Coordinates of C-alpha atoms in Angstrom, one line a residue:
M1 CA 45.9 -57.4 -15.3
K2 CA 46.0 -54.1 -17.1
K3 CA 42.7 -53.1 -15.5
V4 CA 44.1 -53.8 -12.1
V5 CA 47.1 -51.7 -12.7
A6 CA 45.0 -48.8 -14.1
F7 CA 42.8 -48.9 -11.0
K8 CA 45.9 -48.8 -8.7
V9 CA 47.2 -45.7 -10.6
L10 CA 43.9 -43.9 -10.3
L11 CA 43.8 -44.7 -6.6
V12 CA 47.3 -43.3 -6.0
L13 CA 46.4 -40.1 -7.9
A14 CA 43.3 -39.6 -5.9
L15 CA 45.2 -40.1 -2.6
T16 CA 47.9 -37.7 -3.8
M17 CA 45.4 -34.9 -4.7
A18 CA 43.8 -35.3 -1.3
S19 CA 47.1 -35.0 0.5
T20 CA 48.1 -31.9 -1.5
G21 CA 44.8 -30.1 -0.8
C22 CA 43.5 -30.4 -4.4
K23 CA 40.0 -31.3 -3.3
K24 CA 36.5 -30.2 -4.4
S25 CA 35.3 -27.1 -2.7
S26 CA 32.8 -27.5 0.1
S27 CA 29.2 -27.3 -0.8
S28 CA 28.0 -26.5 2.7
K29 CA 25.3 -23.9 2.8
N30 CA 27.1 -22.3 5.8
S31 CA 30.3 -21.9 4.0
S32 CA 30.9 -18.7 2.1
R33 CA 31.6 -19.0 -1.6
A34 CA 33.3 -15.6 -1.5
T35 CA 35.9 -16.3 1.3
G36 CA 35.4 -19.9 2.4
W37 CA 34.7 -18.6 5.9
Q38 CA 32.0 -20.2 8.0
I39 CA 28.6 -18.4 8.1
N40 CA 26.5 -18.6 11.3
S41 CA 29.4 -20.1 13.3
R42 CA 29.2 -20.4 17.1
E43 CA 32.1 -18.1 17.4
G44 CA 30.2 -15.2 15.9
G45 CA 30.9 -13.5 12.6
F46 CA 28.5 -13.1 9.7
Q47 CA 25.0 -14.2 10.6
Y48 CA 22.6 -15.0 7.7
N49 CA 19.5 -17.1 7.1
T50 CA 20.8 -19.8 4.8
D51 CA 17.6 -21.8 5.3
F52 CA 15.3 -19.2 3.8
R53 CA 13.0 -20.7 1.2
E54 CA 10.6 -18.0 0.2
Q55 CA 8.5 -15.1 1.5
E56 CA 5.8 -16.2 3.8
T57 CA 2.3 -15.0 2.8
S58 CA 1.2 -12.5 5.4
P59 CA -2.3 -12.5 6.9
G60 CA -5.1 -11.7 4.5
L61 CA -3.0 -11.7 1.3
V62 CA -2.9 -13.8 -1.8
F63 CA 0.0 -14.2 -4.2
I64 CA -0.1 -12.4 -7.6
E65 CA 2.5 -13.5 -10.1
G66 CA 3.7 -10.6 -12.1
G67 CA 3.9 -10.3 -15.8
T68 CA 3.1 -8.0 -18.8
F69 CA -0.3 -6.7 -19.7
T70 CA -2.0 -3.8 -21.6
K71 CA -2.9 -1.2 -19.0
G72 CA -5.6 1.3 -19.7
R73 CA -7.4 -0.6 -22.5
V74 CA -11.1 -0.1 -21.9
Q75 CA -13.9 -1.8 -23.8
D76 CA -16.1 1.2 -23.7
D77 CA -15.1 4.9 -23.5
V78 CA -18.4 6.8 -23.3
M79 CA -16.6 9.7 -21.5
H80 CA -14.2 10.4 -24.4
D81 CA -11.8 12.0 -22.0
W82 CA -8.5 10.4 -23.2
N83 CA -8.0 9.2 -19.7
N84 CA -7.2 5.6 -20.4
S85 CA -4.6 5.6 -23.2
P86 CA -3.4 1.9 -23.5
S87 CA 0.2 1.2 -22.7
Q88 CA 2.1 -2.0 -22.3
Q89 CA 3.4 -2.4 -18.7
H90 CA 5.3 -5.1 -16.7
V91 CA 4.4 -5.7 -13.1
Q92 CA 6.6 -7.5 -10.6
S93 CA 5.1 -10.2 -8.5
F94 CA 3.3 -9.0 -5.3
Y95 CA 0.7 -9.8 -2.8
M96 CA -2.8 -8.3 -2.4
D97 CA -5.6 -8.6 0.1
E98 CA -8.2 -11.2 -1.0
T99 CA -11.0 -8.8 0.1
E100 CA -11.4 -5.2 0.8
V101 CA -10.6 -4.1 4.4
T102 CA -13.7 -4.7 6.4
N103 CA -15.4 -2.8 9.2
A104 CA -14.2 -5.5 11.7
M105 CA -10.6 -5.1 10.5
Y106 CA -10.8 -1.3 10.8
M107 CA -12.4 -1.5 14.2
E108 CA -9.5 -3.5 15.5
Y109 CA -7.3 -0.6 14.4
L110 CA -9.4 1.9 16.2
D111 CA -9.4 -0.2 19.3
W112 CA -5.6 -0.3 19.3
I113 CA -5.3 3.4 18.9
K114 CA -7.9 4.1 21.6
R115 CA -5.9 1.9 24.1
V116 CA -2.5 3.2 23.2
Y117 CA -3.4 6.9 22.7
P118 CA -6.5 7.5 24.9
P119 CA -8.6 10.2 23.4
A120 CA -9.4 11.4 27.0
E121 CA -5.9 12.8 27.1
E122 CA -5.8 16.1 25.2
N123 CA -2.4 15.5 23.6
F124 CA -3.7 12.3 22.0
R125 CA -7.3 13.2 21.2
A126 CA -6.6 14.1 17.6
I127 CA -4.9 10.8 16.9
Y128 CA -8.0 8.8 17.6
H129 CA -10.4 11.3 16.0
G130 CA -8.2 11.6 13.0
A131 CA -8.5 7.8 12.4
L132 CA -12.3 7.7 12.7
P133 CA -14.1 7.1 9.4
D134 CA -16.5 9.8 8.3
T135 CA -19.9 8.1 9.0
L136 CA -21.7 11.2 7.7
V137 CA -20.9 10.2 4.1
W138 CA -24.1 8.2 4.2
R139 CA -26.3 11.2 4.5
N140 CA -28.3 12.5 1.5
R141 CA -30.4 15.6 1.4
L142 CA -33.4 13.7 0.0
G143 CA -32.7 10.2 1.4
F144 CA -33.3 8.4 4.7
N145 CA -29.9 6.8 5.4
E146 CA -29.5 7.4 9.1
V147 CA -29.5 3.7 9.9
M148 CA -26.1 3.5 8.0
T149 CA -24.8 6.7 9.6
D150 CA -25.4 5.2 13.0
N151 CA -24.7 1.5 12.5
Y152 CA -22.6 0.7 9.4
L153 CA -19.2 1.1 10.9
R154 CA -19.8 -0.5 14.4
H155 CA -22.7 -2.9 14.2
P156 CA -21.7 -6.6 13.9
G157 CA -24.3 -7.0 11.2
Y158 CA -22.0 -5.0 9.0
G159 CA -18.7 -6.4 10.4
E160 CA -17.7 -8.2 7.2
Y161 CA -18.8 -5.4 4.9
P162 CA -16.1 -3.2 3.4
V163 CA -15.2 -0.1 5.4
V164 CA -16.1 3.2 3.7
G165 CA -15.9 6.8 4.8
V166 CA -12.1 6.4 4.9
S167 CA -9.9 8.9 3.1
W168 CA -6.7 8.0 1.2
I169 CA -4.6 9.4 4.0
Q170 CA -6.4 7.2 6.6
A171 CA -6.0 4.1 4.4
V172 CA -2.3 4.7 4.3
E173 CA -2.1 5.1 8.0
F174 CA -4.0 1.8 8.5
S175 CA -1.5 0.1 6.2
N176 CA 1.4 1.4 8.3
W177 CA -0.3 0.3 11.5
R178 CA -1.0 -3.2 10.0
S179 CA 2.7 -3.5 9.0
D180 CA 3.9 -2.9 12.5
R181 CA 1.4 -5.3 14.1
V182 CA 2.2 -8.2 11.7
N183 CA 6.0 -7.8 12.1
E184 CA 5.5 -7.4 15.9
Y185 CA 3.7 -10.8 15.8
N186 CA 6.4 -12.4 13.6
L187 CA 9.1 -11.3 16.0
E188 CA 7.2 -12.6 19.0
R189 CA 6.7 -16.0 17.3
A190 CA 10.4 -16.2 16.6
G191 CA 11.3 -15.5 20.2
Y192 CA 12.7 -12.0 19.7
L193 CA 10.0 -10.3 21.6
K194 CA 8.3 -11.1 24.9
R195 CA 5.1 -13.1 24.5
D196 CA 1.9 -11.0 24.4
A197 CA 4.0 -7.8 24.7
K198 CA 1.9 -6.4 21.8
I199 CA -1.0 -6.3 24.2
L200 CA 0.4 -6.1 27.8
D201 CA 3.4 -3.8 27.4
V202 CA 2.2 -1.2 24.9
N203 CA 1.4 2.5 25.7
A204 CA 2.1 5.8 24.1
E205 CA 5.7 5.8 25.3
S206 CA 6.3 2.1 24.6
T207 CA 5.3 1.1 21.1
F208 CA 6.7 -1.0 18.3
S209 CA 7.7 0.4 14.9
T210 CA 9.2 -1.8 12.2
D211 CA 11.6 0.9 11.0
T212 CA 12.7 1.7 14.6
Y213 CA 13.3 -2.0 15.3
I214 CA 15.5 -2.3 12.1
N215 CA 17.5 0.8 12.7
A216 CA 17.6 1.0 16.5
P217 CA 16.1 -2.1 18.0
S218 CA 17.1 -1.3 21.6
L219 CA 14.8 1.8 21.4
T220 CA 11.6 0.0 20.6
Y221 CA 9.1 -0.4 23.4
G222 CA 10.7 2.7 25.0
G223 CA 13.9 0.6 25.5
N224 CA 12.2 -1.9 27.7
E225 CA 14.8 -4.7 27.8
E226 CA 12.3 -7.2 29.3
V227 CA 10.3 -7.0 26.2
I228 CA 12.9 -6.7 23.4
N229 CA 15.4 -9.1 24.9
P230 CA 13.5 -12.1 26.3
D231 CA 15.0 -15.5 27.1
A232 CA 17.7 -16.1 24.5
G233 CA 16.8 -19.8 24.4
R234 CA 13.7 -19.1 22.4
R235 CA 15.7 -17.4 19.6
R236 CA 17.2 -19.2 16.7
N237 CA 20.3 -17.1 15.9
V238 CA 21.7 -16.1 19.3
Q239 CA 25.4 -17.0 19.5
T240 CA 27.6 -16.7 22.6
D241 CA 31.4 -16.3 22.3
A242 CA 34.0 -17.5 24.8
D243 CA 33.7 -14.4 26.9
G244 CA 29.9 -14.8 27.2
N245 CA 29.0 -12.0 24.8
E246 CA 25.9 -12.5 22.8
S247 CA 25.3 -11.8 19.1
G248 CA 22.1 -12.1 17.1
I249 CA 20.1 -10.7 20.0
Y250 CA 17.9 -8.7 17.6
A251 CA 16.3 -9.8 14.3
T252 CA 17.6 -8.1 11.2
R253 CA 16.6 -8.1 7.6
E254 CA 19.1 -10.9 7.1
T255 CA 17.0 -13.2 9.2
G256 CA 14.1 -13.1 6.8
I257 CA 11.6 -12.7 9.7
I258 CA 10.7 -9.1 9.1
S259 CA 8.3 -8.9 6.2
P260 CA 7.9 -6.0 3.7
K261 CA 5.3 -3.4 4.6
Y262 CA 1.6 -3.4 3.9
R263 CA 0.7 -0.5 1.6
L264 CA -1.9 0.6 -0.9
P265 CA -1.4 -1.1 -4.3
T266 CA -0.3 1.0 -7.2
E267 CA -2.8 1.7 -10.0
T268 CA -0.9 -0.6 -12.3
E269 CA -0.8 -3.5 -9.7
W270 CA -4.5 -3.0 -9.0
E271 CA -5.6 -3.1 -12.6
Y272 CA -3.3 -6.1 -13.4
A273 CA -4.7 -8.0 -10.3
A274 CA -8.3 -7.2 -11.2
L275 CA -8.0 -8.6 -14.7
G276 CA -7.0 -12.0 -13.2
L277 CA -4.9 -13.2 -16.2
S278 CA -3.1 -16.0 -14.2
E279 CA -5.0 -18.9 -15.8
I280 CA -5.8 -17.3 -19.1
R281 CA -3.6 -18.0 -22.1
D282 CA -6.1 -17.1 -24.9
Y283 CA -4.3 -14.7 -27.2
N284 CA -7.1 -12.1 -27.4
L285 CA -7.5 -11.9 -23.7
Y286 CA -3.8 -11.7 -23.1
R287 CA -3.6 -8.7 -25.5
G288 CA -6.2 -6.8 -23.4
R289 CA -9.5 -8.0 -24.6
K290 CA -10.8 -9.0 -21.2
K291 CA -13.6 -6.7 -20.1
Y292 CA -14.2 -7.8 -16.4
P293 CA -12.4 -9.6 -13.6
W294 CA -14.3 -12.7 -14.7
D295 CA -14.5 -14.4 -18.1
G296 CA -17.0 -13.3 -20.7
Q297 CA -18.6 -10.1 -21.8
Y298 CA -21.6 -10.0 -19.4
T299 CA -22.3 -9.4 -15.7
R300 CA -24.4 -12.5 -15.3
S301 CA -23.0 -16.0 -14.7
D302 CA -23.4 -18.7 -17.4
K303 CA -22.5 -21.5 -15.1
R304 CA -25.2 -24.1 -14.9
K305 CA -25.9 -24.0 -11.2
I306 CA -26.0 -20.2 -10.9
R307 CA -26.9 -19.2 -14.4
G308 CA -28.3 -15.7 -14.6
D309 CA -26.9 -14.6 -11.2
Q310 CA -25.1 -11.3 -11.0
L311 CA -21.4 -11.6 -10.6
A312 CA -20.9 -8.2 -8.9
N313 CA -22.7 -5.6 -6.8
F314 CA -23.4 -2.5 -8.8
K315 CA -26.2 -0.2 -9.8
Q316 CA -28.2 -1.8 -12.5
G317 CA -30.2 1.2 -13.6
K318 CA -32.0 4.3 -12.5
G319 CA -33.6 3.6 -9.2
D320 CA -32.3 0.0 -9.4
Y321 CA -29.5 -0.8 -6.9
G322 CA -30.0 -4.6 -6.7
G323 CA -32.8 -5.9 -8.9
I324 CA -36.2 -7.2 -8.2
A325 CA -36.5 -8.8 -4.8
G326 CA -36.2 -12.5 -4.9
W327 CA -35.5 -12.6 -8.6
S328 CA -32.6 -11.3 -10.6
D329 CA -31.2 -9.8 -7.5
D330 CA -27.5 -9.1 -6.9
G331 CA -28.0 -9.7 -3.2
A332 CA -27.4 -6.1 -2.0
D333 CA -28.8 -2.6 -2.2
I334 CA -25.8 -0.8 -0.6
T335 CA -22.5 -2.6 -0.1
N336 CA -22.5 -6.4 0.5
A337 CA -20.4 -8.7 2.7
V338 CA -17.0 -9.5 1.3
K339 CA -16.8 -12.9 -0.5
S340 CA -20.4 -12.7 -1.5
Y341 CA -19.4 -13.2 -5.2
E342 CA -17.0 -15.5 -7.0
P343 CA -13.3 -14.5 -6.9
N344 CA -11.3 -13.9 -10.1
D345 CA -8.5 -16.3 -11.2
F346 CA -6.1 -14.8 -8.7
G347 CA -8.4 -15.5 -5.8
L348 CA -9.4 -11.9 -5.3
Y349 CA -12.9 -11.0 -4.4
D350 CA -14.9 -7.9 -5.4
M351 CA -12.4 -6.4 -7.8
A352 CA -15.5 -5.1 -9.6
G353 CA -18.4 -3.7 -7.7
N354 CA -19.3 -3.5 -4.0
V355 CA -16.9 -0.5 -3.3
A356 CA -14.4 1.3 -5.5
E357 CA -10.9 1.3 -4.0
W358 CA -8.1 3.7 -3.3
V359 CA -4.8 3.1 -5.0
A360 CA -1.4 4.7 -4.2
D361 CA -1.0 6.9 -7.3
V362 CA -1.4 10.7 -7.6
Y363 CA -3.8 11.3 -10.5
R364 CA -2.7 12.5 -13.9
P365 CA -4.6 12.1 -17.1
I366 CA -1.6 10.8 -19.0
I367 CA 0.5 7.7 -18.3
D368 CA 4.1 8.5 -19.2
D369 CA 5.0 5.0 -20.5
E370 CA 7.7 6.5 -22.8
F371 CA 9.8 7.1 -19.7
N372 CA 8.9 4.0 -17.7
D373 CA 7.1 0.7 -18.4
F374 CA 8.1 -1.3 -15.4
N375 CA 6.2 -1.1 -12.0
Y376 CA 4.8 2.2 -13.1
Y377 CA 3.8 4.6 -10.3
R378 CA 3.4 8.3 -9.9
G379 CA 3.7 9.6 -6.3
N380 CA 7.3 9.0 -5.1
V381 CA 8.4 11.2 -2.3
Y382 CA 11.7 10.1 -1.0
T383 CA 12.7 10.7 2.7
K384 CA 15.4 9.6 5.1
N385 CA 15.8 9.0 8.8
A386 CA 16.4 12.2 10.8
L387 CA 19.5 12.0 13.0
N388 CA 20.4 13.5 16.3
D389 CA 23.7 15.4 16.8
D390 CA 25.4 12.1 17.9
G391 CA 24.4 10.3 14.7
T392 CA 21.7 8.2 16.2
V393 CA 18.2 8.1 14.7
K394 CA 15.7 10.5 16.1
I395 CA 12.7 8.7 17.7
I396 CA 9.4 10.6 18.0
T397 CA 8.2 11.1 21.6
S398 CA 4.8 12.3 22.8
E399 CA 6.1 15.9 22.8
D400 CA 7.3 15.6 19.2
I401 CA 3.9 14.7 17.6
I402 CA 3.1 17.1 14.7
Y403 CA -0.5 17.6 13.9
D404 CA -1.7 18.8 10.4
T405 CA -5.0 20.5 9.8
L406 CA -6.3 19.3 6.4
P407 CA -8.3 21.5 4.0
T408 CA -11.4 19.7 5.3
G409 CA -10.7 21.0 8.8
K410 CA -9.9 17.5 10.1
V411 CA -6.8 17.3 12.3
I412 CA -4.5 14.3 11.8
A413 CA -1.2 13.2 13.4
R414 CA 1.7 13.4 10.9
N415 CA 3.8 11.0 13.1
L416 CA 3.4 8.9 16.2
P417 CA 5.6 8.1 19.3
G418 CA 8.1 5.4 18.7
E419 CA 8.5 6.1 15.0
I420 CA 11.7 7.5 13.4
A421 CA 11.4 11.1 12.4
Q422 CA 11.6 11.6 8.6
V423 CA 13.2 14.4 6.6
P424 CA 13.4 15.0 2.8
I425 CA 16.4 13.6 1.1
D426 CA 19.0 16.2 0.0
E427 CA 21.9 16.6 -2.5
N428 CA 23.9 14.1 -0.5
E429 CA 21.6 11.4 -1.9
T430 CA 20.9 13.0 -5.3
Y431 CA 24.3 14.4 -6.4
L432 CA 25.3 13.2 -9.9
R433 CA 22.5 10.6 -9.9
T434 CA 20.6 10.0 -13.1
N435 CA 17.7 8.0 -11.8
F436 CA 16.2 10.7 -9.4
D437 CA 17.2 14.2 -8.5
R438 CA 14.9 15.5 -5.7
S439 CA 12.8 14.3 -2.8
D440 CA 9.4 15.0 -4.4
E441 CA 9.0 13.4 -7.8
I442 CA 5.3 13.7 -8.1
N443 CA 5.5 16.3 -10.9
F444 CA 8.2 14.6 -12.9
R445 CA 7.5 15.1 -16.7
D446 CA 3.8 15.5 -16.2
G447 CA 3.3 19.0 -17.7
D448 CA 1.8 20.7 -14.7
T449 CA 3.2 23.4 -12.4
R450 CA 6.8 22.2 -11.9
S451 CA 7.2 21.4 -15.6
S452 CA 6.0 24.9 -16.7
R453 CA 8.1 27.9 -17.5
Y454 CA 5.6 29.8 -15.4
Y455 CA 6.3 27.7 -12.3
D456 CA 8.0 30.5 -10.4
N457 CA 4.9 32.6 -10.7
F458 CA 2.4 30.0 -9.6
D459 CA 0.4 30.9 -6.5
D460 CA 2.3 34.2 -6.3
D461 CA -0.6 36.8 -6.7
E462 CA 0.8 39.3 -4.3
G463 CA 1.0 42.8 -5.8
L464 CA -0.8 41.8 -9.0
T465 CA -3.9 43.6 -10.3
A466 CA -7.1 41.7 -10.8
E467 CA -6.3 41.3 -14.5
G468 CA -2.8 40.1 -13.6
K469 CA -4.2 37.6 -11.2
K470 CA -6.6 36.3 -13.9
K471 CA -3.7 35.8 -16.3
N472 CA -1.7 34.1 -13.6
D473 CA -4.5 31.7 -13.0
T474 CA -5.2 30.9 -16.7
R475 CA -1.5 30.0 -17.3
K476 CA -1.7 27.1 -15.0
M477 CA -2.4 23.7 -16.5
Y478 CA -3.8 22.3 -13.2
N479 CA -5.2 25.4 -11.6
S480 CA -7.5 23.7 -9.1
P481 CA -9.1 25.7 -6.2
Q482 CA -6.7 26.5 -3.4
H483 CA -8.7 26.2 -0.2
R484 CA -6.8 27.2 2.9
I485 CA -7.1 26.4 6.6
T486 CA -5.5 28.7 9.2
R487 CA -5.9 29.3 12.9
D488 CA -6.1 32.6 14.8
S489 CA -4.3 33.4 18.0
L490 CA -6.9 31.6 20.0
G491 CA -6.5 28.4 17.9
N492 CA -9.9 28.8 16.2
I493 CA -10.0 27.4 12.6
I494 CA -10.4 30.0 9.8
R495 CA -11.6 28.4 6.6
E496 CA -10.8 30.3 3.4
Y497 CA -12.7 29.0 0.4
D498 CA -11.3 29.7 -3.1
K499 CA -14.3 30.8 -5.1
R500 CA -12.5 32.3 -8.0
N501 CA -14.3 31.5 -11.3
T502 CA -11.0 31.2 -13.1
R503 CA -10.4 27.8 -11.7
T504 CA -10.8 25.2 -14.4
S505 CA -9.7 21.9 -12.8
L506 CA -9.8 19.8 -9.7
I507 CA -6.5 18.1 -10.5
N508 CA -3.6 18.9 -8.1
D509 CA -0.9 17.0 -6.3
H510 CA -3.3 15.9 -3.6
V511 CA -5.8 14.0 -5.6
R512 CA -5.5 10.2 -5.8
V513 CA -6.7 7.6 -8.2
Y514 CA -9.4 5.2 -7.3
K515 CA -10.4 2.1 -9.3
G516 CA -13.3 -0.2 -9.8
G517 CA -17.0 0.2 -9.8
S518 CA -19.1 0.3 -6.7
W519 CA -22.6 -0.4 -5.4
K520 CA -23.4 3.2 -6.5
D521 CA -22.0 2.9 -10.1
R522 CA -23.3 1.6 -13.4
E523 CA -21.8 -1.3 -15.2
Y524 CA -19.5 1.0 -17.2
W525 CA -17.2 1.4 -14.2
L526 CA -16.7 -2.3 -13.6
D527 CA -14.0 -2.4 -16.3
P528 CA -10.7 -2.6 -14.4
A529 CA -9.1 -0.2 -16.8
Q530 CA -11.4 2.7 -15.9
R531 CA -9.9 5.3 -13.6
R532 CA -11.2 8.2 -11.6
Y533 CA -9.8 10.6 -8.9
F534 CA -10.8 12.1 -5.6
P535 CA -9.1 14.4 -3.0
Q536 CA -6.9 12.3 -0.7
D537 CA -8.2 14.0 2.4
M538 CA -11.9 13.4 1.7
A539 CA -14.1 10.3 1.9
T540 CA -17.3 8.9 0.4
D541 CA -19.8 6.1 1.0
Y542 CA -18.6 4.1 -2.1
I543 CA -14.8 4.1 -1.8
G544 CA -12.9 1.6 0.3
F545 CA -9.5 0.0 0.0
R546 CA -7.4 -3.1 0.2
C547 CA -3.7 -3.5 1.0
A548 CA -0.8 -4.9 -1.0
M549 CA 2.7 -6.1 -0.2
S550 CA 5.8 -6.3 -2.4
R551 CA 7.3 -9.8 -3.0
V552 CA 11.0 -10.4 -2.4
G553 CA 12.9 -13.2 -4.1
A554 CA 11.7 -15.3 -7.0
K555 CA 9.1 -14.1 -9.4
S556 CA 7.1 -17.3 -9.3
K557 CA 6.4 -19.6 -6.4
S558 CA 6.8 -22.6 -8.6
K559 CA 10.3 -21.5 -9.6
T560 CA 11.6 -20.9 -6.1
K561 CA 14.7 -23.0 -5.6
T562 CA 14.8 -25.3 -2.7
K563 CA 18.0 -26.1 -0.8
N564 CA 19.1 -29.6 0.1

């Protein structure tokens, strides 16, 4: 009897709480926990992708879970140049190309440029020519290599071989182009762009740029409404109010459809990925004792089926680029097709050997881990969108293209039609900030020109005697040669070579780090911690590149929360 009474009392209390509004808050994923308002309602309002699970892996990439590691710890230091001082670093999770960018991939890029910016038109000629790899890198004064000069880039026999002859600048431009093409495809799949617009509706005045689409979507494709505003029925987030007005016409970052950009990996990311520590929990290896991207201390496999086979493509000795034919051969004399050797534990191929690879960093001998030990990178140059007088973003047109003549004499386009013009940030962004104070942070705390008390006198030799110029040169920590390219009144290039014998270094703000050994290097350079540098506007027959992409959201795929 008592139990029946108690049950009736509880039932009455429950009904009373319900009638007075004392109910549990809604757990609907489309109900705001901040205001209680509805998200993604048909009546409009805040639109947000509440179904997002995790970042989709973009074409060609593999996931690299971040963590801590000892950067710069080499097993051998025969150079004794204090260039690889070990430092403990932490890397955020990211994605990286499973292979180097191949000739076939780069040829797709050249084909797109040739169609959109025909080199037959004088205003566009330098765009295509500026993207072409330097095939003359194969030549040698005492070697017969013309077959590579003529065929390596374009012949299908080398299609899956890593592209070479590409400068750091060209590698960055390829990464930017790739970002736009992948996001263009993502938006087309989601119904925000007309099908096949990326092929049928593109010309110099009607191109797609990711940044332009985010900031001024109606101006992409030259404002062609047929392309950027197709049938709303194919899109997921288009809402129509009582008056027939549409919202959600364009994809935003909130939709999760637009992926982060392809880019060159930082040196720290590249080294971490090359070590392949994902499946290794041995204490000594975790503390930096791993010598190669694979397990073990040797370059030959100890697996039963392939015992004795070389695990990478590198120069094995003087006059020995592959071994004895048919026995103990690494399978290549120059480069080799990608995926010819086993991947590391992250699933990355050729992180040692085949070709060395450009990374994003400006080179300095010292890593300033005292200031930063998280996602370390030297090379930040912060810019912002240029604005018109009416406050809208400034879109580059064919008449706005700016061409730069590099110290090598090669002409490249600094910007392309359809992109948003960029300008350096100013004090409006830096005032009272403690984390950055200028647009160009390349020289921050590095001890070179900007850090010197003689900075104001650098490169200012005007009016000095020969002795004064000599003193001015020797004061500089990184007094590399200053070659200059100018043009006369007729547009002819005038090359000024700096032949002063007071120059003591090749280090400046325009040299970039490259990592990994190549087909042309001895075993010593296969160690992922080894580092070298090369001018960003020059190319070789042994440096290629691969792209990376930042990860957004959870650090680990296995820890990504799923929604009910």
